[in-house]
Structure formats: C-alpha cells, structure tokens
Coordinates of C-alpha atoms and ligand atoms in Angstrom, one line a residue:
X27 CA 160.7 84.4 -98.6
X28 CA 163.0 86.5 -100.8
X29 CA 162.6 84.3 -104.4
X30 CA 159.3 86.0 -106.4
X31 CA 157.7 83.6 -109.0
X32 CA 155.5 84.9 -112.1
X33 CA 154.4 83.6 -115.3
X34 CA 154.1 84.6 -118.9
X35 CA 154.1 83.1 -122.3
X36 CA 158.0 82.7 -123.1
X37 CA 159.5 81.3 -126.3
X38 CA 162.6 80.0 -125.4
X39 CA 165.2 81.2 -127.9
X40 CA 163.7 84.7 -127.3
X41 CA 163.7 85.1 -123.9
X42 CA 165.9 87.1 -121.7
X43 CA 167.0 85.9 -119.0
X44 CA 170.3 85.3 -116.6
X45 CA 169.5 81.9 -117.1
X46 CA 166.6 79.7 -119.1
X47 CA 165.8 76.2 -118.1
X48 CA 164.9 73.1 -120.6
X49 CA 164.4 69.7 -120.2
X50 CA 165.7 66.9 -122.5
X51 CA 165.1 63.7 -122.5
X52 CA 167.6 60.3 -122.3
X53 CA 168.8 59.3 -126.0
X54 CA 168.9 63.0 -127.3
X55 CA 164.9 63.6 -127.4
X56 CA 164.7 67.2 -126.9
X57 CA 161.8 69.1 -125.4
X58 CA 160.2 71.6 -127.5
X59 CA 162.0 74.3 -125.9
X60 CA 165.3 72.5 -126.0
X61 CA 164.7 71.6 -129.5
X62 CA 163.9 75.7 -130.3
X63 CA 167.4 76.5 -128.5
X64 CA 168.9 73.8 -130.2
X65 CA 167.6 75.0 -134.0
X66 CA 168.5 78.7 -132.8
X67 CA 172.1 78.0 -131.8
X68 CA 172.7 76.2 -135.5
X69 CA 172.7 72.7 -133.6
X70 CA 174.9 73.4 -130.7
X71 CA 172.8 70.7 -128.5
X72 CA 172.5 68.1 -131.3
X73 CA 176.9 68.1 -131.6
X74 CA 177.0 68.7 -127.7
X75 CA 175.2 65.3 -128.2
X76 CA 177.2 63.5 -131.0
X77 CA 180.0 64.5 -129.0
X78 CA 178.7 62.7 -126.0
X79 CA 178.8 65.7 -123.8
X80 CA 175.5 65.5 -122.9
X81 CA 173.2 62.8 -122.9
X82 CA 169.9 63.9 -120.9
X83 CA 170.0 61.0 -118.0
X84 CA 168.3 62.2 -115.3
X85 CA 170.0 63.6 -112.7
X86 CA 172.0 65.3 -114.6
X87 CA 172.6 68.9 -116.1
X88 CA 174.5 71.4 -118.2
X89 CA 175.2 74.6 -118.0
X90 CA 175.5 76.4 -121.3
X91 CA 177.1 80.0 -121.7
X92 CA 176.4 82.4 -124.4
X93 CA 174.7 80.2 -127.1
X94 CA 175.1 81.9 -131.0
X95 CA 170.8 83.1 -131.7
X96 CA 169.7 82.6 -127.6
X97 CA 169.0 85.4 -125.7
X98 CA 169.4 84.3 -122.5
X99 CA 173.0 84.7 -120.7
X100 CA 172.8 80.8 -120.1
X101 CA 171.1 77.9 -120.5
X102 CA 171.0 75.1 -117.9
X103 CA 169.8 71.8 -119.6
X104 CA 168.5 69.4 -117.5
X105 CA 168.2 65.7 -117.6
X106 CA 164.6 64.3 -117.7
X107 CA 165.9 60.4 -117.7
X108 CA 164.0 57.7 -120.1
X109 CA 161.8 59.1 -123.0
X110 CA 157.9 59.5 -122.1
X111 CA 156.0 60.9 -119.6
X112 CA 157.7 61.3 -116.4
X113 CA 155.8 59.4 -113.2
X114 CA 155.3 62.6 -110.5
X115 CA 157.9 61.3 -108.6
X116 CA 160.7 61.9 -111.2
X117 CA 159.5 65.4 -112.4
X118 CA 160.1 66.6 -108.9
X119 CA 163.4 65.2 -108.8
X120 CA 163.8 66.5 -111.7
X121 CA 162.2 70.1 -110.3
X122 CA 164.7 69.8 -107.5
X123 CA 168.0 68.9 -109.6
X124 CA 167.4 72.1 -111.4
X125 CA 166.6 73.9 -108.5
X126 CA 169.9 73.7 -106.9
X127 CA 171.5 74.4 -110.0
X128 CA 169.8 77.6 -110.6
X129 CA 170.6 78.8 -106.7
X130 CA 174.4 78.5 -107.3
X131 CA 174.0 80.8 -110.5
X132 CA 175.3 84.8 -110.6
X133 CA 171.6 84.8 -112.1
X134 CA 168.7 87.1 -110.7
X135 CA 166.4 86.5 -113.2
X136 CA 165.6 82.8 -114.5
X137 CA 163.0 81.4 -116.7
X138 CA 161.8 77.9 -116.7
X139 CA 160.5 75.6 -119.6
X140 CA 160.1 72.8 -117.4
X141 CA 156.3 73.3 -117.4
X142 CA 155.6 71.7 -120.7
X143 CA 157.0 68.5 -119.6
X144 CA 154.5 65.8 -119.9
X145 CA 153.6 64.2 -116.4
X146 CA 151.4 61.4 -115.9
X147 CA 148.0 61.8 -114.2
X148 CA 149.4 65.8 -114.0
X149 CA 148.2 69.1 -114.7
X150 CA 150.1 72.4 -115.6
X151 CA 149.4 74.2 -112.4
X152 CA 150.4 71.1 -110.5
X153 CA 153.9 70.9 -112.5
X154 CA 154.5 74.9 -112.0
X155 CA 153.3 74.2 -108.1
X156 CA 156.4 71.4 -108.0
X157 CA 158.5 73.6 -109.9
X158 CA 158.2 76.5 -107.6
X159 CA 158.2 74.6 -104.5
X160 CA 161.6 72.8 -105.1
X161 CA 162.9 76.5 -106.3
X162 CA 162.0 78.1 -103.0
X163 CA 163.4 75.1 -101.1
X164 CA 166.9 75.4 -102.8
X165 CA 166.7 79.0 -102.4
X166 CA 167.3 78.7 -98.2
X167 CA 170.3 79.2 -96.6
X168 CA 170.9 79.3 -92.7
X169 CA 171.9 82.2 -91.8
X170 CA 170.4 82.8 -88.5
X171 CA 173.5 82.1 -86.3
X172 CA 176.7 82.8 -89.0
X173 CA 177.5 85.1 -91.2
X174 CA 176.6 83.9 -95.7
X175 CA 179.2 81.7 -96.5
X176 CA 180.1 82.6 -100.3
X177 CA 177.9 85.1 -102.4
X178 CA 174.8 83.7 -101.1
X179 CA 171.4 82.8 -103.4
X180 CA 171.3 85.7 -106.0
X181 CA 168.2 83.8 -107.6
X182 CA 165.6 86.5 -107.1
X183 CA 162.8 86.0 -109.9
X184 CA 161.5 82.3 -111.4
X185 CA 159.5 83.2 -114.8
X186 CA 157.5 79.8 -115.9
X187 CA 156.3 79.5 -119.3
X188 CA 153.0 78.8 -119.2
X189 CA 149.3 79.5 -119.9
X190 CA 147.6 81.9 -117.3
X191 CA 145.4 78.7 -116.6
X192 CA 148.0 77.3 -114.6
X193 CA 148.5 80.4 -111.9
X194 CA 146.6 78.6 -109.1
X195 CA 149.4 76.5 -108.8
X196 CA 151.9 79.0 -108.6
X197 CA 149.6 81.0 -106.3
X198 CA 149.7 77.6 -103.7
X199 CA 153.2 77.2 -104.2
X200 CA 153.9 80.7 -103.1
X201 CA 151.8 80.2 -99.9
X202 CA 153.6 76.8 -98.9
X203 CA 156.5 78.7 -99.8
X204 CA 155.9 80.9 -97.0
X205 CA 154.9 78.8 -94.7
X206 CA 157.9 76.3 -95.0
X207 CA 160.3 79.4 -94.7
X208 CA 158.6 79.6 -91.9
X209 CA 158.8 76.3 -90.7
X210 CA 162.6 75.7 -91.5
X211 CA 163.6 79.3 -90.4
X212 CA 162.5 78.1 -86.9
X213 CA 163.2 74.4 -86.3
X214 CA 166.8 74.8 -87.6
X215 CA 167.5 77.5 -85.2
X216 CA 169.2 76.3 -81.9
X217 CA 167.3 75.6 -78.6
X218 CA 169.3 78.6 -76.5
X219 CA 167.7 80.5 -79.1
X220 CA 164.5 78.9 -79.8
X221 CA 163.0 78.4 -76.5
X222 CA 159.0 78.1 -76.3
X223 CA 158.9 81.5 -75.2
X224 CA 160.5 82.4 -78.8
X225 CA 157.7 80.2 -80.4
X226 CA 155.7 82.7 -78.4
X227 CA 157.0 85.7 -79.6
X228 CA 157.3 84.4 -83.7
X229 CA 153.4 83.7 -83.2
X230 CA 152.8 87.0 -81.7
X231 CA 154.4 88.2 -84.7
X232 CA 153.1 85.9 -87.1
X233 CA 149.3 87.7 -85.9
X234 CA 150.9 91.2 -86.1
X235 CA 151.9 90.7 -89.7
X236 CA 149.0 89.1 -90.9
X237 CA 145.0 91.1 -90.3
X238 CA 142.7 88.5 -89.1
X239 CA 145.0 86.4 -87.4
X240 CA 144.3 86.1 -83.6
X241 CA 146.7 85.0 -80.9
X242 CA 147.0 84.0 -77.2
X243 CA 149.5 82.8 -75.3
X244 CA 148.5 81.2 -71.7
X245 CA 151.3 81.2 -69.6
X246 CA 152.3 78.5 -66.7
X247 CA 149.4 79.8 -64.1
X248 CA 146.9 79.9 -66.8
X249 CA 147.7 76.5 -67.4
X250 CA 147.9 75.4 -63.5
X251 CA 144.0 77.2 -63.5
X252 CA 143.3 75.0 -66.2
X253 CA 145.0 71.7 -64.6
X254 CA 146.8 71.4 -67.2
X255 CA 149.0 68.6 -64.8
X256 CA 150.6 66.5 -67.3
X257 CA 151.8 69.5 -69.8
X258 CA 153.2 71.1 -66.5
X259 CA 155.0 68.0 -65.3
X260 CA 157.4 68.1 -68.5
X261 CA 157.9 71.8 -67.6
X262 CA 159.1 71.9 -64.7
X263 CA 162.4 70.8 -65.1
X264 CA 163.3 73.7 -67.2
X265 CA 164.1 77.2 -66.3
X266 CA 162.4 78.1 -69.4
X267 CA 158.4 78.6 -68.5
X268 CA 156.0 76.2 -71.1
X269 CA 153.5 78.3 -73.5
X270 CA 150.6 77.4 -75.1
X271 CA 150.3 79.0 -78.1
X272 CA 146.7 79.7 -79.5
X273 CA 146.6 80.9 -83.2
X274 CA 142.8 81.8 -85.1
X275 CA 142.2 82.4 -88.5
X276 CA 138.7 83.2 -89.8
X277 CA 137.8 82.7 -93.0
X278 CA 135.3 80.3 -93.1
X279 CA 132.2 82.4 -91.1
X280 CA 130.2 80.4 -89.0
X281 CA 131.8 76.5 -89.6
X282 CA 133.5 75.1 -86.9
X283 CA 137.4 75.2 -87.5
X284 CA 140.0 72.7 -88.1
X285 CA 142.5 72.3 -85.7
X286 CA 146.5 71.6 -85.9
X287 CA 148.1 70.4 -83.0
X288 CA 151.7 70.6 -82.7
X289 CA 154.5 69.2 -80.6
X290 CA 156.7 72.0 -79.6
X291 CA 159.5 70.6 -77.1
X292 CA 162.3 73.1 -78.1
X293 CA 165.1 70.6 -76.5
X294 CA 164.2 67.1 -75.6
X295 CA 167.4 66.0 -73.5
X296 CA 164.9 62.9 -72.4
X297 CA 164.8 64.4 -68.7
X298 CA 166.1 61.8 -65.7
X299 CA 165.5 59.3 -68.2
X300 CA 168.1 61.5 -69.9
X301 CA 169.2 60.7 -73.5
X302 CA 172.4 58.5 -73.6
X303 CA 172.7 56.3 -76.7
X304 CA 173.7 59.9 -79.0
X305 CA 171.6 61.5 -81.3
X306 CA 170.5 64.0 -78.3
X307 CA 172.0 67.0 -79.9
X308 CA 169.3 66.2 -82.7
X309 CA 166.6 67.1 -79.9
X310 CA 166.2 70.8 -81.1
X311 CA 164.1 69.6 -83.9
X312 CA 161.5 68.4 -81.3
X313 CA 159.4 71.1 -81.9
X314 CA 159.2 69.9 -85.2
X315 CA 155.6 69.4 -85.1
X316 CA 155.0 72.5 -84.0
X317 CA 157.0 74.6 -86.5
X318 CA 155.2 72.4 -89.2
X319 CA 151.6 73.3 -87.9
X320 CA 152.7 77.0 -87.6
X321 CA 154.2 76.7 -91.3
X322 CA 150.8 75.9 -92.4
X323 CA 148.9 77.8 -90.3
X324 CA 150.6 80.9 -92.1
X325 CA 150.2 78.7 -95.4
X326 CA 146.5 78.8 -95.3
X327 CA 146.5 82.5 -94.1
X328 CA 148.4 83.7 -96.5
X329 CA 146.2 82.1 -99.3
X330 CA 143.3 83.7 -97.4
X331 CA 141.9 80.1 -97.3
X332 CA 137.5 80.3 -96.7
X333 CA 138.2 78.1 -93.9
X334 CA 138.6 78.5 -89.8
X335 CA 141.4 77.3 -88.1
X336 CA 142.5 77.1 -84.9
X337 CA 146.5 76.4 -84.4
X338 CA 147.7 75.0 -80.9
X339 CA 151.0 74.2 -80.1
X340 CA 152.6 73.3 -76.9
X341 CA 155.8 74.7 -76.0
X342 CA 157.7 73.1 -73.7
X343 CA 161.3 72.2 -72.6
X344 CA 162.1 68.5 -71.4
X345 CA 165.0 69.1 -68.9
X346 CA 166.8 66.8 -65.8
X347 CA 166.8 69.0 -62.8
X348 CA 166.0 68.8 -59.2
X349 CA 162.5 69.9 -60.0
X350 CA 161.9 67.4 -62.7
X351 CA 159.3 65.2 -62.8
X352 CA 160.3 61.4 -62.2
X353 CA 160.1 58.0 -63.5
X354 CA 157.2 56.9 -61.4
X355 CA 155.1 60.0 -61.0
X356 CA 151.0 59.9 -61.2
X357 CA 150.0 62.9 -62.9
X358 CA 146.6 64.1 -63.6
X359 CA 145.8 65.3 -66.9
X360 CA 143.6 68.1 -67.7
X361 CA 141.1 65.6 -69.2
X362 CA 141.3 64.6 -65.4
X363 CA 142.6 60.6 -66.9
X364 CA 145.9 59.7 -64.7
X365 CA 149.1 58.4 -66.2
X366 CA 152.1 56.7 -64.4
X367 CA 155.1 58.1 -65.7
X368 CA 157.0 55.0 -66.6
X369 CA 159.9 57.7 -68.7
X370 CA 160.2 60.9 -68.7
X371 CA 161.8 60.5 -72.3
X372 CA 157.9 60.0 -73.4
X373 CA 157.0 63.6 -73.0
X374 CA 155.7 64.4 -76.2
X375 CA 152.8 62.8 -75.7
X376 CA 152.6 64.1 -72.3
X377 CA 152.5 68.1 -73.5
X378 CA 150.0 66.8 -76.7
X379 CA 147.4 65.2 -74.6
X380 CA 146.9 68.1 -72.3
X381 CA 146.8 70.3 -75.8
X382 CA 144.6 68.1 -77.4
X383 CA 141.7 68.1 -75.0
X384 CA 142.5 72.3 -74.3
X385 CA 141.8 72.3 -78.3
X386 CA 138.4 70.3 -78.3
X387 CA 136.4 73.8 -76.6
X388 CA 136.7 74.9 -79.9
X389 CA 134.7 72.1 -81.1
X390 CA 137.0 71.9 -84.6
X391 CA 135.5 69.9 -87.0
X392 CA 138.2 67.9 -87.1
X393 CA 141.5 67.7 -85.5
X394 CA 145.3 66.8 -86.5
X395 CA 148.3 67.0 -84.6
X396 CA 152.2 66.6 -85.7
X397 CA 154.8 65.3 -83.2
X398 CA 158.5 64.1 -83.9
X399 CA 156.8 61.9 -81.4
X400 CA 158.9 58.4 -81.5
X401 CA 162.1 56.6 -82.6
X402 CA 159.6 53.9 -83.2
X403 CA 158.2 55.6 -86.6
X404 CA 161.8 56.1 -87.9
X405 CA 162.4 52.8 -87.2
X406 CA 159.3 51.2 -88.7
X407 CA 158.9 53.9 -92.2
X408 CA 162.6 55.7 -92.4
X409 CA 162.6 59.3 -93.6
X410 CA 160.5 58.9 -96.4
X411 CA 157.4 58.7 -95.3
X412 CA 155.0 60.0 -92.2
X413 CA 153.7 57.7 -89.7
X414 CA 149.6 58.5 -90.0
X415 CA 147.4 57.2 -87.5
X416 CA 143.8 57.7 -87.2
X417 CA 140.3 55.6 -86.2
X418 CA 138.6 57.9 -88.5
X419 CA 138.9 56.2 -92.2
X420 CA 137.7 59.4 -93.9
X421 CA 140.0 61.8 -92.8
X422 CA 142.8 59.2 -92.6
X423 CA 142.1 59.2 -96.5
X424 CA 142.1 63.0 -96.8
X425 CA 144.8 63.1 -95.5
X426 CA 146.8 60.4 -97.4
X427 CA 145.7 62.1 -100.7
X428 CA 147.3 65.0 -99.6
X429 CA 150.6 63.8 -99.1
X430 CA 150.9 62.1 -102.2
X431 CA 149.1 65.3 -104.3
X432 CA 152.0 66.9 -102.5
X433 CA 154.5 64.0 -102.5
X434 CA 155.2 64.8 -98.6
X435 CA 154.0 61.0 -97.7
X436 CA 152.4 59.6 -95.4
X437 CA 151.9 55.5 -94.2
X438 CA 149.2 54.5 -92.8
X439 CA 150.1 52.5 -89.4
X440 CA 146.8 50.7 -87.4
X441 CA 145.2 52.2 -84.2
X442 CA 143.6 49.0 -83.3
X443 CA 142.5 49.1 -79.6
X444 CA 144.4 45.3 -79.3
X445 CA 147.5 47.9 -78.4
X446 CA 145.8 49.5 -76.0
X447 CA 146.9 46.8 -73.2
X448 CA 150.1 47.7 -73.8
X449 CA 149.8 50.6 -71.7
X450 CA 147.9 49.6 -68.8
X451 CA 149.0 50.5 -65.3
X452 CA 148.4 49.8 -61.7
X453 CA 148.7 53.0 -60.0
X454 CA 147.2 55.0 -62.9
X455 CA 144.8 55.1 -65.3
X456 CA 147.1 54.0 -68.0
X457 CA 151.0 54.9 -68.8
X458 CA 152.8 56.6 -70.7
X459 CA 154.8 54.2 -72.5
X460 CA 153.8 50.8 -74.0
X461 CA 156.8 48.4 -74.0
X462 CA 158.6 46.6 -76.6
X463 CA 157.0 46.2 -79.6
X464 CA 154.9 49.0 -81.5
X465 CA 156.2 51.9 -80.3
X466 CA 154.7 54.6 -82.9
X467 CA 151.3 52.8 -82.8
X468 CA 151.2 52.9 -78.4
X469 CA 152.1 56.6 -78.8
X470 CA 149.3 56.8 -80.5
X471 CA 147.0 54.9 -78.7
X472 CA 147.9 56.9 -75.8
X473 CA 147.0 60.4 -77.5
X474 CA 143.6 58.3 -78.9
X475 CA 142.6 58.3 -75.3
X476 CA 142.2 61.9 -75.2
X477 CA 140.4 62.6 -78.7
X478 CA 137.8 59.8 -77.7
X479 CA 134.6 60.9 -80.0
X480 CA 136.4 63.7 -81.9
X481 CA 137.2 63.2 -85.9
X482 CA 141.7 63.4 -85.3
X483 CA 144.5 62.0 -86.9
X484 CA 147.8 61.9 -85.4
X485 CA 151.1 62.5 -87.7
X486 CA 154.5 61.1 -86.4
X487 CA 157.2 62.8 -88.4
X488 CA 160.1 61.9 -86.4
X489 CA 162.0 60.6 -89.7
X490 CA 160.7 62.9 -91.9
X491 CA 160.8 67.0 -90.3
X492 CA 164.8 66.9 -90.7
X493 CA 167.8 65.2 -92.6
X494 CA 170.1 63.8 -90.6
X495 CA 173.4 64.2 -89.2
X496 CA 175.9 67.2 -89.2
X497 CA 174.3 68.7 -91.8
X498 CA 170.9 67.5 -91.1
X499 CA 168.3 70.7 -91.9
X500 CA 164.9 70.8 -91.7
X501 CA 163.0 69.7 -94.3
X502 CA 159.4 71.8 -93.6
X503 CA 157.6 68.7 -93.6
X504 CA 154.9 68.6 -93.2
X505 CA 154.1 71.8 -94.6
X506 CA 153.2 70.8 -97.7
X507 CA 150.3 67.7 -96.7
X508 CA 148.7 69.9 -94.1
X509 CA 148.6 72.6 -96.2
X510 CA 147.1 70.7 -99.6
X511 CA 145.0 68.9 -97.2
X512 CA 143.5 72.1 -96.0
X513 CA 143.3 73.7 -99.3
X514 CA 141.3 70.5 -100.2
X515 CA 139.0 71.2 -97.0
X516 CA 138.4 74.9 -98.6
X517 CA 137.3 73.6 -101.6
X518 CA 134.8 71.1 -100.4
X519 CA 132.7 73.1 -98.2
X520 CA 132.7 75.2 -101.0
X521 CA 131.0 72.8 -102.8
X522 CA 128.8 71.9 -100.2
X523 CA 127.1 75.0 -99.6
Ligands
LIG617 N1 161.6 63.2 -79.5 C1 161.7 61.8 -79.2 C2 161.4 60.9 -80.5 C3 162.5 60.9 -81.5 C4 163.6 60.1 -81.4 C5 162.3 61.7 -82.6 C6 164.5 60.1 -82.4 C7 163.3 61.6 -83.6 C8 164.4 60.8 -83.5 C9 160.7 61.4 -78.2 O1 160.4 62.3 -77.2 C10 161.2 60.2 -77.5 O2 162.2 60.3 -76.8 N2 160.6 59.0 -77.6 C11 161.0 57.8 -77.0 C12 159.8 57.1 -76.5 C13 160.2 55.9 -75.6 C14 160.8 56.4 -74.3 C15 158.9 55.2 -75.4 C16 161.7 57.0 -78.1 O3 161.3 57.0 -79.3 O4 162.7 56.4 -77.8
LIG618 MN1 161.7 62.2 -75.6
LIG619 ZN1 160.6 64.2 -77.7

C-alpha cells in the first residue's frame, strides 16, 4: 500500500495542502469546516450557492481552485445529502464519493474534514476508519499485467482532522488496508499467472516479510500421505499441482487459534461438467475466498493482533482433461466420509472439506471458511451481501456484527438439517450436490458434515468478492468482516483474562 494516513489538529482555512476536504450539507448547511472556508474566502461558498452552483446533494462534489484567504491549492466540497446526522451507510458513500475524487487529483498531499461529520450510533475513530478505508480502496489501480494508463494515483498522504483519541481507527484502517491490497492485488490477477503454486509463493513471502509468521506448504504427495482423496480428485485434471497453504500467527500465547479457511481454485472452468452458459472467464476470481482469508490473515498480523491464527487455503485448479475426475466418481475424503461425484462443477466444496478437517488438528477455537462457493448465494442475496451459514448462534452473531461494524454484510441463510436429504446418495456416503432448490444452503450442509462438533461458520461470497462484467475488480471482501471480527476476538479474551 503506497497511500500513508496521519492525523493532526487542522483548521481548515489554515491548512496546507494540495487539496482539503469539507462536507456540506443539502439546502446550503455548511460544516464547520466548510463554513470556516466559506467566511475565509469572503463568502465564495454562500454565492457559489445563491448562484445554484452548488447545492450539497449527496453524491455530488466540487472542486474549488485557489480560494481568496485558503491555504490549500484546492478545495473539493463534498455533498453530504439531507441535513442531520448521516445513517453509517451514507457517510461511507459519502467517504467513497470523495475518495475517488481526491485519486484523480495532481495532489500528493490531502487533508480531510470529513471527520467531524455527525454519524449516528458512530464514533470518531470509526468515521476516520471509513474514511481511510474508502481512500485506500480508490487509491488501486491494476497494474499487474499493463502498463499505468494516464498519470496514475499521485494521492500519497491523507491528513484527518481529528483528536489523537480517534488513532485506533486509523491504526485498523491501515491494517485492512494492507490486507485488502493484498487481497485485490491477487484475485484480480489472471489464472496463467495466479496458479496455486503462485498462492504458494505470495504466502511464502507473506511469512518472509512479516517476523512471526510461519508457513508450510504440503505439496500433492503430502496430501496423497494424508488421503487427502477428495482435494486430489479436483487436481488432477490440471497440469498445475494443488497446494495447501498453512499460514501461523502467534500472538495469543497458549489459546487455541482461530482458523480461516479459504477456497482457492485459481480457474474454475467447471471440469467435464465444463462451464457453458458464459460467465466462465469470471472463474479466476475462484480463489476469492482464499485471497480474502490471506488479506486478513496479513490484516491481523500487521496489527500485531494478541490472538493465534491459523490460515489454510486450498489451492487448486478445476480443469477437463483426460485425467479428470468424472461425473460419477466415489471418492474418499480425508475425513474417510465418501461422496458420489454427481458434477464436477461442485468442486469447491470438494477442496474445502478435505481443508476443513486437515485444519481441525489444530484444535482452533473456532473455525470460518470463505468460498465463492455457489451461483445459488448470488441468486438468493445479489452482491450486496454475504451468504453466512452456521449451526453455532454465537459466532453466527459475531460474525454478523462484524460485517455491519464494517458495512461488508453478511445474511444469515438456515443450516437446518431438513436439507440434508437433499444430498443423499446410493453409492456413497452422501453427494456432492443437492438438486434444485437451495443451492447455497446444500453447499453448506455438505461442508457441515465435515465440522460436525467444531464451533465454524461458512461464508459464501460468490456475489460479493468481485464486481461484475468487463470491468468487474475485486472488491477485497471480505477483508474487512474477518478482519473486525478478529479484532473483536482480540479484545474479548482480553477481557476475559
Ligand atoms: N465457483 C462456482 C460458483 C460461482 C458461480 C461463483 C458463479 C460465482 C459466480 C462453483 O464452483 C460452482 O460452479 N458452483 C455450481 C454448483 C452446482 C454445480 C451445484 C453453481 O453454483 O452452479
Ligand atoms: Mn464450479
Ligand atoms: Zn468454483
């Protein structure tokens, strides 16, 4: 991450900057800041608003140059919609509108007033946390695979006026910063570059860079030692070998970690059952999951959270070949439970189920895995929100309050054993698809069978990790839930010890 956030007590008119950033509200309200520009300038805001040139609606924004008694090269005035306290919702829109603004500006240096806008049920470090967040997601630009179109983000420093009090939100923000760089830098790269033995390497790396990080990487004959069957299966018809990639943190001395669990299929053509109604060129975001759990794996490291945690992701590509597994196959899971193979398209769930019982010998606390896992969850919640499933009310709720502290948002969908039929099979223990009707929910009834005892919730983000079509980019989801949720695990066994 290139943008650097600080913060200091600023008076607007004062402040120098390439750029300064004040709210104002519908019907010519000002905010204090925008109301100290305004009486510095000789009223240059109140006849911009007599003139109707700006009228503080939100979504929208102004850009003002050179203003008589301001500092500041610019100003960029930005809607804040109806007078009154903004709903959380609207300030980060509102975060967001001004953050694409400011990363098309010649300026390095910015300063934001945004902070003293009043947010129900908010604090200031929560508002700076938003404010930085949407800044450091405006600031990306793909540039993996083609050379920076235009001058590029020259944004390099966000000043927030604020009180010190408020630093432990920009302190957060700058680790889920991290980690969603992290996150987005992968799962928009393409799969002849991201392969899982790339997700190997980046996680190699990842525990280079970072002192008390631990990582292993079992290759394709530690797996078939381990009978790892079902994993292996989706493997084979690629000529790229699967890794499982094992990632420690220890920060929490003798508790018993969380674990993440990610989905990492780098291409998911649908194998024999091959993907033929479109939208397969979308299938290098299948390792969604598993970018997201590295993204805040790195998240928690890098804010030296008192916790452990464990980070597995299986890495796998889902190819047709003559080597493939079939429609029909039994294969035997490392949990030793058989499932008929009734389409190969269904292979997330076959690489997560081995993963999730290799995870359980480090007897985590509690477990949560992320998948892009079924067509099924877009279907049922759109982009907007997560599909959550889990048996275990408790975490189901931790969890929950973490994606709307973070407004990364999960649903909560049933996990009711009555689906559980749906999957039943007479050559195998069970299948590994459950029919019409449901399809998120039997996806995760299927991966149920395999945490059977453990505290787990199961997170489908196949709507929300990316924005579709051409110019669909990941969105780091779900960086930001995982990451609050974990920071909110930090905090209470704190308290409880
Ligand atoms: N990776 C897909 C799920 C997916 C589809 C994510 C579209 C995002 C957008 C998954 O592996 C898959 O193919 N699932 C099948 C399951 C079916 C065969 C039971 C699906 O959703 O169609
Ligand atoms: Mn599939
Ligand atoms: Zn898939």
């Amino acid at each position: 991450m290139t943008l650097e956030f600080s913060l200091d007590s600023l008076v607007a008119d004062a402040c120098e900057a390439g750029c300064i950033v004040v709210g104002m509200h519908d019907k010519g309200a000002l905010g204090a800041s925008a109301a100290r520009v305004d009486a510095a300038s000789g009223g240059h805001i109140t006849r911009l608003i007599a003139s109707g040139d700006c009228t503080g609606k939100a979504g929208s924004s102004l850009l003002l140059h050179a203003l008589p008694g301001v500092r500041a090269e610019r100003v960029l005035l930005v809607g804040l919609g109806e007078p009154g306290a903004l709903d959380a919702a609207r300030f980060q829109r509102v975060a967001q509108e001004a953050a694409c603004a400011l990363a098309s500006l010649p300026a390095q240096l910015a300063a934001s007033f945004l902070g003293e806008i009043e947010v129900s049920d908010k604090d200031a470090a929560w508002k700076l946390r938003t404010l930085a967040l949407a800044a450091a997601q405006h600031a990306y630009r793909y540039t993996a695979t083609l050379k920076p179109q235009g001058p590029g983000v020259r944004l390099k420093r966000l000043v927030f006026a604020a009180a010190a009090s408020a630093a432990q939100g920009l302190e957060q923000a700058r680790g889920m910063a991290i980690g969603a760089d992290f996150t987005r830098a992968l799962a928009n790269l393409p799969p002849n570059i991201c392969n899982p033995a790339y997700l190997a390497e980046r996680a190699r790396q990842l525990a280079a860079e970072h002192p008390g990080v631990a990582v292993e990487v079992l290759e394709r004959a530690d797996m078939e030692k381990l009978g790892m069957g079902s994993l292996l299966a989706v493997a084979r018809g690629s000529a790229n070998a699967p890794k499982l990639i094992v990632l420690r943190w220890n920060g929490g001395g003798a508790a018993k970690p969380y674990a993440l669990v990610g989905k990492g299929i780098t291409f998911d053509t649908g194998g024999i059952n091959l993907k033929v109604q479109g939208g397969i060129e979308e299938m290098k975001f299948d390792m969604g999951g598993a970018a997201g759990v590295l993204g805040a794996f790195l998240a928690a490291v890098e804010l030296r959270l008192s916790i452990n945690l464990v980070c597995v992701v299986a890495a796998v590509e889902n190819m047709p070949d003559g080597d493939a597994y079939r429609p029909s196959d039994v294969l035997t899971t490392m949990s030793g439970k058989t499932v008929e193979v009734l389409n190969t398209d269904a292979e997330g769930r076959l690489v997560l189920c081995d993963a999730l019982t290799y995870v359980q010998r480090f007897e985590p606390q509690a477990i949560v895995d992320a998948a892009t896992l079924t067509g099924a969850c877009v279907v049922a919640l759109g982009k907007h929100a997560s599909g959550l499933m889990s048996k275990h009310d408790d975490l189901a709720a931790e969890l929950l309050a973490a994606g709307e502290n973070t407004l990364d948002r999960a649903w909560r969908l049933p996990l009711w054993d009555d689906y559980q039929i749906q999957l039943e099979s007479v050559f195998a223990d069970f299948a590994n698809i459950g029919g019409k009707g449901a399809g998120a929910i039997t996806a995760g009834c299927f991966l149920a069978r395999f945490t059977e005892g453990r505290r787990w919730a199961h997170l489908d983000i196949a709507g929300t990790a990316w924005s579709e079509g051409r110019k669909g980019m990941s969105t780091a989801r779900p960086v930001p839930l995982l990451t609050q949720w974990l920071i909110d695990r930090a905090a209470a066994d704190a308290d409880s010890r």
